[in-house]
Tab-separated table of C-alpha atoms in Angstrom:
chain	number	residue	atom	x	y	z
A	371	MET	CA	-47.807	-35.573	32.236
A	372	THR	CA	-50.741	-37.920	31.859
A	373	LYS	CA	-48.772	-41.157	31.506
A	374	LEU	CA	-46.049	-41.870	34.078
A	375	GLN	CA	-44.285	-44.770	32.341
A	376	GLY	CA	-41.681	-43.262	30.026
A	377	SER	CA	-42.031	-39.630	31.103
A	378	PHE	CA	-39.104	-37.421	32.145
A	379	ILE	CA	-39.919	-36.382	35.710
A	380	TRP	CA	-36.719	-35.031	37.345
A	381	TYR	CA	-33.174	-33.873	36.598
A	382	GLU	CA	-30.193	-34.151	38.905
A	383	LEU	CA	-26.841	-32.407	38.943
A	384	MET	CA	-24.107	-34.461	40.599
A	385	THR	CA	-21.368	-32.027	41.583
A	386	THR	CA	-18.302	-31.540	43.745
A	387	ASP	CA	-19.317	-28.033	44.840
A	388	PRO	CA	-23.051	-27.359	45.363
A	389	VAL	CA	-22.413	-23.832	46.648
A	390	ARG	CA	-20.585	-22.801	43.509
A	391	ALA	CA	-23.081	-24.718	41.370
A	392	LYS	CA	-25.897	-22.657	42.899
A	393	ALA	CA	-24.151	-19.392	42.097
A	394	PHE	CA	-23.461	-20.516	38.524
A	395	TYR	CA	-26.847	-21.962	37.556
A	396	ASP	CA	-28.898	-19.328	39.398
A	397	ALA	CA	-27.157	-16.724	37.234
A	398	VAL	CA	-27.227	-18.716	33.992
A	399	VAL	CA	-30.707	-20.296	34.062
A	400	GLY	CA	-32.555	-18.075	36.545
A	401	TRP	CA	-33.077	-20.793	39.155
A	402	ASP	CA	-33.085	-20.378	42.927
A	403	ILE	CA	-31.306	-23.530	44.107
A	404	ASP	CA	-31.652	-24.171	47.848
A	405	ALA	CA	-28.795	-22.658	49.826
A	406	GLN	CA	-28.934	-25.561	52.296
A	407	SER	CA	-29.513	-29.272	51.971
A	408	ALA	CA	-33.068	-30.548	52.364
A	409	SER	CA	-31.753	-33.759	53.967
A	410	PRO	CA	-29.697	-34.243	57.141
A	411	ASP	CA	-28.200	-37.454	55.731
A	412	MET	CA	-26.715	-36.091	52.517
A	413	ASP	CA	-26.191	-32.808	50.727
A	414	TYR	CA	-29.176	-32.614	48.373
A	415	ARG	CA	-30.640	-29.251	47.308
A	416	MET	CA	-33.784	-28.582	45.297
A	417	ILE	CA	-33.783	-26.604	42.042
A	418	ASN	CA	-36.577	-24.029	42.328
A	419	ARG	CA	-38.031	-21.987	39.491
A	420	ALA	CA	-39.602	-18.542	39.406
A	421	ASP	CA	-42.972	-20.064	38.435
A	422	GLY	CA	-43.058	-22.113	41.650
A	423	GLY	CA	-42.158	-25.419	40.005
A	424	MET	CA	-39.098	-27.566	40.599
A	425	THR	CA	-36.801	-28.876	37.880
A	426	GLY	CA	-34.703	-31.275	39.948
A	427	GLY	CA	-32.001	-31.476	42.565
A	428	VAL	CA	-28.308	-30.895	43.201
A	429	PHE	CA	-26.435	-33.793	44.803
A	430	ALA	CA	-23.001	-33.334	46.363
A	431	LEU	CA	-20.610	-36.152	45.461
A	432	ASN	CA	-18.763	-37.589	48.459
A	433	ASP	CA	-15.199	-38.871	48.653
A	434	GLU	CA	-16.246	-42.498	48.225
A	435	MET	CA	-18.115	-41.735	44.993
A	436	LEU	CA	-15.228	-39.690	43.669
A	437	GLY	CA	-12.861	-42.516	44.583
A	438	HIS	CA	-14.890	-44.866	42.410
A	439	GLY	CA	-14.531	-42.526	39.451
A	440	THR	CA	-17.864	-40.691	39.583
A	441	LYS	CA	-17.579	-37.308	37.878
A	442	PRO	CA	-19.833	-34.247	37.862
A	443	CYS	CA	-22.708	-34.699	35.424
A	444	TRP	CA	-26.418	-34.237	34.800
A	445	LEU	CA	-28.733	-37.269	34.877
A	446	GLY	CA	-32.406	-37.453	33.968
A	447	TYR	CA	-35.100	-39.488	35.707
A	448	ILE	CA	-37.563	-41.526	33.644
A	449	GLY	CA	-40.832	-42.332	35.398
A	450	VAL	CA	-41.953	-45.964	35.662
A	451	ASP	CA	-44.971	-47.665	37.167
A	452	ASP	CA	-42.921	-50.279	39.062
A	453	CYS	CA	-39.241	-49.631	39.830
A	454	ASP	CA	-38.292	-53.248	40.601
A	455	ALA	CA	-39.927	-54.551	37.437
A	456	ALA	CA	-38.445	-51.704	35.382
A	457	ALA	CA	-34.912	-52.460	36.618
A	458	LYS	CA	-35.288	-56.110	35.626
A	459	ALA	CA	-36.622	-55.046	32.236
A	460	VAL	CA	-33.561	-52.825	31.678
A	461	GLU	CA	-31.270	-55.820	32.218
A	462	ALA	CA	-33.396	-58.065	30.005
A	463	ALA	CA	-33.157	-55.459	27.222
A	464	GLY	CA	-29.347	-55.355	27.404
A	465	GLY	CA	-28.838	-52.503	29.870
A	466	LYS	CA	-27.294	-52.577	33.337
A	467	VAL	CA	-28.475	-51.763	36.857
A	468	LEU	CA	-25.770	-49.527	38.362
A	469	MET	CA	-27.596	-48.891	41.650
A	470	PRO	CA	-30.360	-51.334	42.607
A	471	PRO	CA	-33.803	-50.030	43.514
A	472	MET	CA	-33.922	-48.191	46.819
A	473	ASP	CA	-36.738	-46.309	48.491
A	474	VAL	CA	-36.333	-42.562	48.979
A	475	PRO	CA	-38.553	-41.326	51.827
A	476	MET	CA	-41.351	-38.993	50.682
A	477	ALA	CA	-40.305	-39.534	47.062
A	478	GLY	CA	-40.514	-43.206	46.067
A	479	PRO	CA	-38.212	-45.963	44.808
A	480	ILE	CA	-35.401	-45.127	42.385
A	481	ALA	CA	-32.636	-47.029	40.608
A	482	MET	CA	-29.661	-45.878	38.540
A	483	VAL	CA	-29.292	-47.757	35.266
A	484	SER	CA	-27.544	-47.564	31.921
A	485	ASP	CA	-28.966	-48.374	28.523
A	486	CYS	CA	-27.782	-50.988	26.026
A	487	CYS	CA	-24.916	-48.735	24.924
A	488	GLY	CA	-23.806	-47.370	28.312
A	489	ALA	CA	-25.724	-44.083	28.683
A	490	GLY	CA	-26.772	-43.570	32.304
A	491	TYR	CA	-30.073	-42.379	33.746
A	492	TYR	CA	-32.403	-42.990	36.686
A	493	ILE	CA	-35.750	-44.753	36.794
A	494	MET	CA	-38.280	-43.767	39.449
A	495	ALA	CA	-41.762	-44.736	40.568
A	496	PRO	CA	-42.684	-41.510	42.382
A	497	ALA	CA	-44.843	-41.574	45.497
A	498	PRO	CA	-45.698	-37.910	46.098
A	499	PRO	CA	-46.697	-36.881	49.626
A	500	PRO	CA	-50.307	-35.989	50.425
A	501	GLY	CA	-51.246	-32.916	48.464
A	502	GLY	CA	-48.376	-33.469	46.031
A	503	GLY	CA	-48.907	-33.225	42.299
A	504	GLU	CA	-47.412	-34.285	39.019
A	505	SER	CA	-43.865	-33.458	37.970
A	506	THR	CA	-43.271	-30.080	36.354
A	507	ALA	CA	-39.602	-30.751	35.552
A	508	PHE	CA	-40.163	-31.091	31.802
A	509	SER	CA	-41.971	-28.439	29.789
A	510	LEU	CA	-41.529	-27.508	26.151
A	511	ASP	CA	-41.805	-23.781	26.898
A	512	GLY	CA	-41.530	-23.286	30.679
A	513	LEU	CA	-38.648	-21.046	31.729
A	514	GLY	CA	-36.194	-22.962	33.910
A	515	ALA	CA	-37.717	-26.340	33.056
A	516	CYS	CA	-36.085	-28.900	30.813
A	517	GLY	CA	-37.363	-28.296	27.303
A	518	TRP	CA	-35.594	-31.076	25.382
A	519	ASN	CA	-33.932	-34.452	26.052
A	520	GLU	CA	-31.271	-35.579	23.586
A	521	LEU	CA	-29.422	-38.898	23.598
A	522	TYR	CA	-26.036	-39.320	21.946
A	523	ALA	CA	-26.289	-43.071	21.436
A	524	GLY	CA	-23.457	-45.527	21.086
A	525	ASN	CA	-25.596	-47.332	18.521
A	526	GLN	CA	-28.662	-45.457	17.360
A	527	ASP	CA	-30.675	-48.432	16.130
A	528	SER	CA	-29.999	-50.418	19.317
A	529	ALA	CA	-30.899	-47.438	21.499
A	530	LEU	CA	-34.160	-46.844	19.633
A	531	ALA	CA	-35.149	-50.495	20.104
A	532	PHE	CA	-34.183	-50.355	23.793
A	533	TYR	CA	-36.155	-47.253	24.769
A	534	THR	CA	-39.238	-47.890	22.649
A	535	SER	CA	-39.589	-51.405	24.051
A	536	LEU	CA	-39.240	-50.273	27.666
A	537	TYR	CA	-41.055	-46.944	27.780
A	538	GLY	CA	-43.541	-47.001	24.926
A	539	TRP	CA	-41.936	-44.090	23.097
A	540	THR	CA	-43.010	-43.627	19.501
A	541	LEU	CA	-40.906	-42.359	16.627
A	542	PRO	CA	-42.201	-39.589	14.366
A	543	GLU	CA	-40.488	-38.773	11.084
A	544	PRO	CA	-36.746	-38.176	11.650
A	545	MET	CA	-34.727	-35.210	10.425
A	546	ASP	CA	-31.801	-35.846	8.089
A	547	ILE	CA	-28.579	-34.472	9.565
A	548	GLY	CA	-26.180	-35.555	6.844
A	549	PRO	CA	-23.056	-37.496	7.868
A	550	MET	CA	-24.598	-38.281	11.272
A	551	ASP	CA	-27.479	-40.041	9.489
A	552	LYS	CA	-30.731	-39.057	11.207
A	553	TYR	CA	-32.026	-37.073	14.147
A	554	GLN	CA	-34.794	-39.338	15.396
A	555	PHE	CA	-37.453	-37.495	17.372
A	556	ILE	CA	-39.070	-39.335	20.281
A	557	ASP	CA	-42.666	-38.911	21.412
A	558	HIS	CA	-44.123	-39.750	24.801
A	559	ASP	CA	-47.886	-39.657	25.190
A	560	GLU	CA	-48.172	-37.773	21.856
A	561	VAL	CA	-45.684	-35.058	22.925
A	562	THR	CA	-42.248	-34.767	21.315
A	563	VAL	CA	-39.880	-34.763	24.294
A	564	GLY	CA	-36.513	-35.033	22.575
A	565	ALA	CA	-34.465	-37.016	20.095
A	566	ILE	CA	-31.937	-39.816	19.717
A	567	MET	CA	-28.920	-39.457	17.444
A	568	GLY	CA	-25.620	-41.240	16.936
A	569	LYS	CA	-22.775	-40.269	19.247
A	570	PRO	CA	-20.510	-37.674	17.603
A	571	PRO	CA	-16.945	-38.947	17.054
A	572	HIS	CA	-15.437	-36.466	19.527
A	573	MET	CA	-17.576	-37.777	22.403
A	574	GLN	CA	-15.854	-40.452	24.491
A	575	VAL	CA	-18.983	-42.112	25.871
A	576	PRO	CA	-22.714	-42.177	25.052
A	577	GLY	CA	-24.941	-39.986	27.215
A	578	TRP	CA	-28.088	-37.941	27.626
A	579	ASN	CA	-28.029	-34.177	27.188
A	580	HIS	CA	-30.840	-32.169	28.791
A	581	TYR	CA	-31.648	-28.644	27.563
A	582	PHE	CA	-32.920	-26.151	30.142
A	583	ARG	CA	-34.964	-23.216	28.857
A	584	VAL	CA	-33.725	-19.670	29.403
A	585	ALA	CA	-35.324	-16.344	28.534
A	586	SER	CA	-32.360	-15.104	26.492
A	587	ILE	CA	-29.628	-17.289	25.032
A	588	ASP	CA	-27.298	-14.294	24.682
A	589	THR	CA	-27.727	-13.302	28.336
A	590	ALA	CA	-27.132	-16.911	29.364
A	591	LYS	CA	-23.926	-17.073	27.282
A	592	THR	CA	-22.613	-13.966	29.009
A	593	ALA	CA	-23.444	-15.466	32.428
A	594	ILE	CA	-21.709	-18.747	31.565
A	595	GLU	CA	-18.496	-16.976	30.685
A	596	ALA	CA	-18.714	-14.603	33.664
A	597	GLY	CA	-19.228	-17.593	35.986
A	598	ASP	CA	-16.111	-19.471	34.795
A	599	GLY	CA	-18.093	-21.925	32.701
A	600	THR	CA	-17.224	-22.850	29.116
A	601	VAL	CA	-19.354	-22.608	25.983
A	602	THR	CA	-18.469	-25.617	23.822
A	603	ASN	CA	-21.030	-25.064	21.055
A	604	GLY	CA	-23.292	-22.220	20.001
A	605	PRO	CA	-25.317	-20.182	20.173
A	606	MET	CA	-26.782	-22.134	17.250
A	607	GLU	CA	-30.236	-21.747	15.719
A	608	VAL	CA	-32.394	-24.869	15.540
A	609	PRO	CA	-35.618	-25.561	13.601
A	610	GLY	CA	-38.535	-23.711	15.148
A	611	GLY	CA	-36.643	-20.504	15.866
A	612	ASP	CA	-34.991	-21.388	19.178
A	613	TRP	CA	-31.266	-21.166	19.822
A	614	VAL	CA	-29.152	-23.638	21.781
A	615	ILE	CA	-25.885	-23.664	23.692
A	616	ASN	CA	-23.798	-26.564	24.923
A	617	GLY	CA	-21.448	-25.880	27.783
A	618	VAL	CA	-19.472	-27.172	30.747
A	619	ASP	CA	-19.962	-25.771	34.248
A	620	PRO	CA	-17.056	-24.835	36.582
A	621	GLN	CA	-17.044	-28.319	38.151
A	622	GLY	CA	-16.898	-30.106	34.789
A	623	ALA	CA	-20.545	-31.137	34.262
A	624	ALA	CA	-21.777	-30.802	30.682
A	625	PHE	CA	-25.116	-29.018	30.260
A	626	ALA	CA	-27.249	-27.476	27.541
A	627	LEU	CA	-29.613	-24.535	27.177
A	628	VAL	CA	-32.413	-23.589	24.801
A	629	GLY	CA	-34.007	-20.186	24.401
A	630	ALA	CA	-34.795	-17.169	22.274
A	631	LYS	CA	-32.049	-15.127	20.646
């Protein structure tokens, strides 16, 4: 990551059962999620990889959040240079600020927002501690990292205008996907980091889908089913030779995987 603004820098699982989530994702993806919370104020556990990097965190939903309708899900963090200014820019572009900017000690300010069509994500201006480095959460080929970010947009054209204006993403040639029109790739800092497509009819709300890389898609499928998760799509081959799976974990959070067959 050479340019912070517009980069994917962290991924967060919001769940009702972090202990069971650890057992499930450790087996499926090959992570080593912290067995205990890193914070005394809330249950937040880091997602550790075998290569020494971190992909994100696991956040335990409390009763108040559940009472307000929050459900288990994955959310991505987009890096920004100035969190306050970025939150205002989201609103000016037709999005919403769901949680105003707040400072996270030893991490930096964050805000939860939604885009012009209702898809949620975080923005963050990271302030790494002394000796800290750049995010390793996204990598096209790193095992356990996120290898692809895919938005199911409520309105594809509106979403493309929203994200390109805010984060400087560029749009290489799209791929024709028939009835669903086009699969529009998105580039950040000359790297293709994902794509934006129209929301499939069966999806109730727009949202981001983040694909975590596994060594074997078949082994991961077996682990999903053994861990009481559900495979909703795949394994399916995609251009380039990789295979993907879409699934739902035991707590109801949708997730996706990419890897070799």
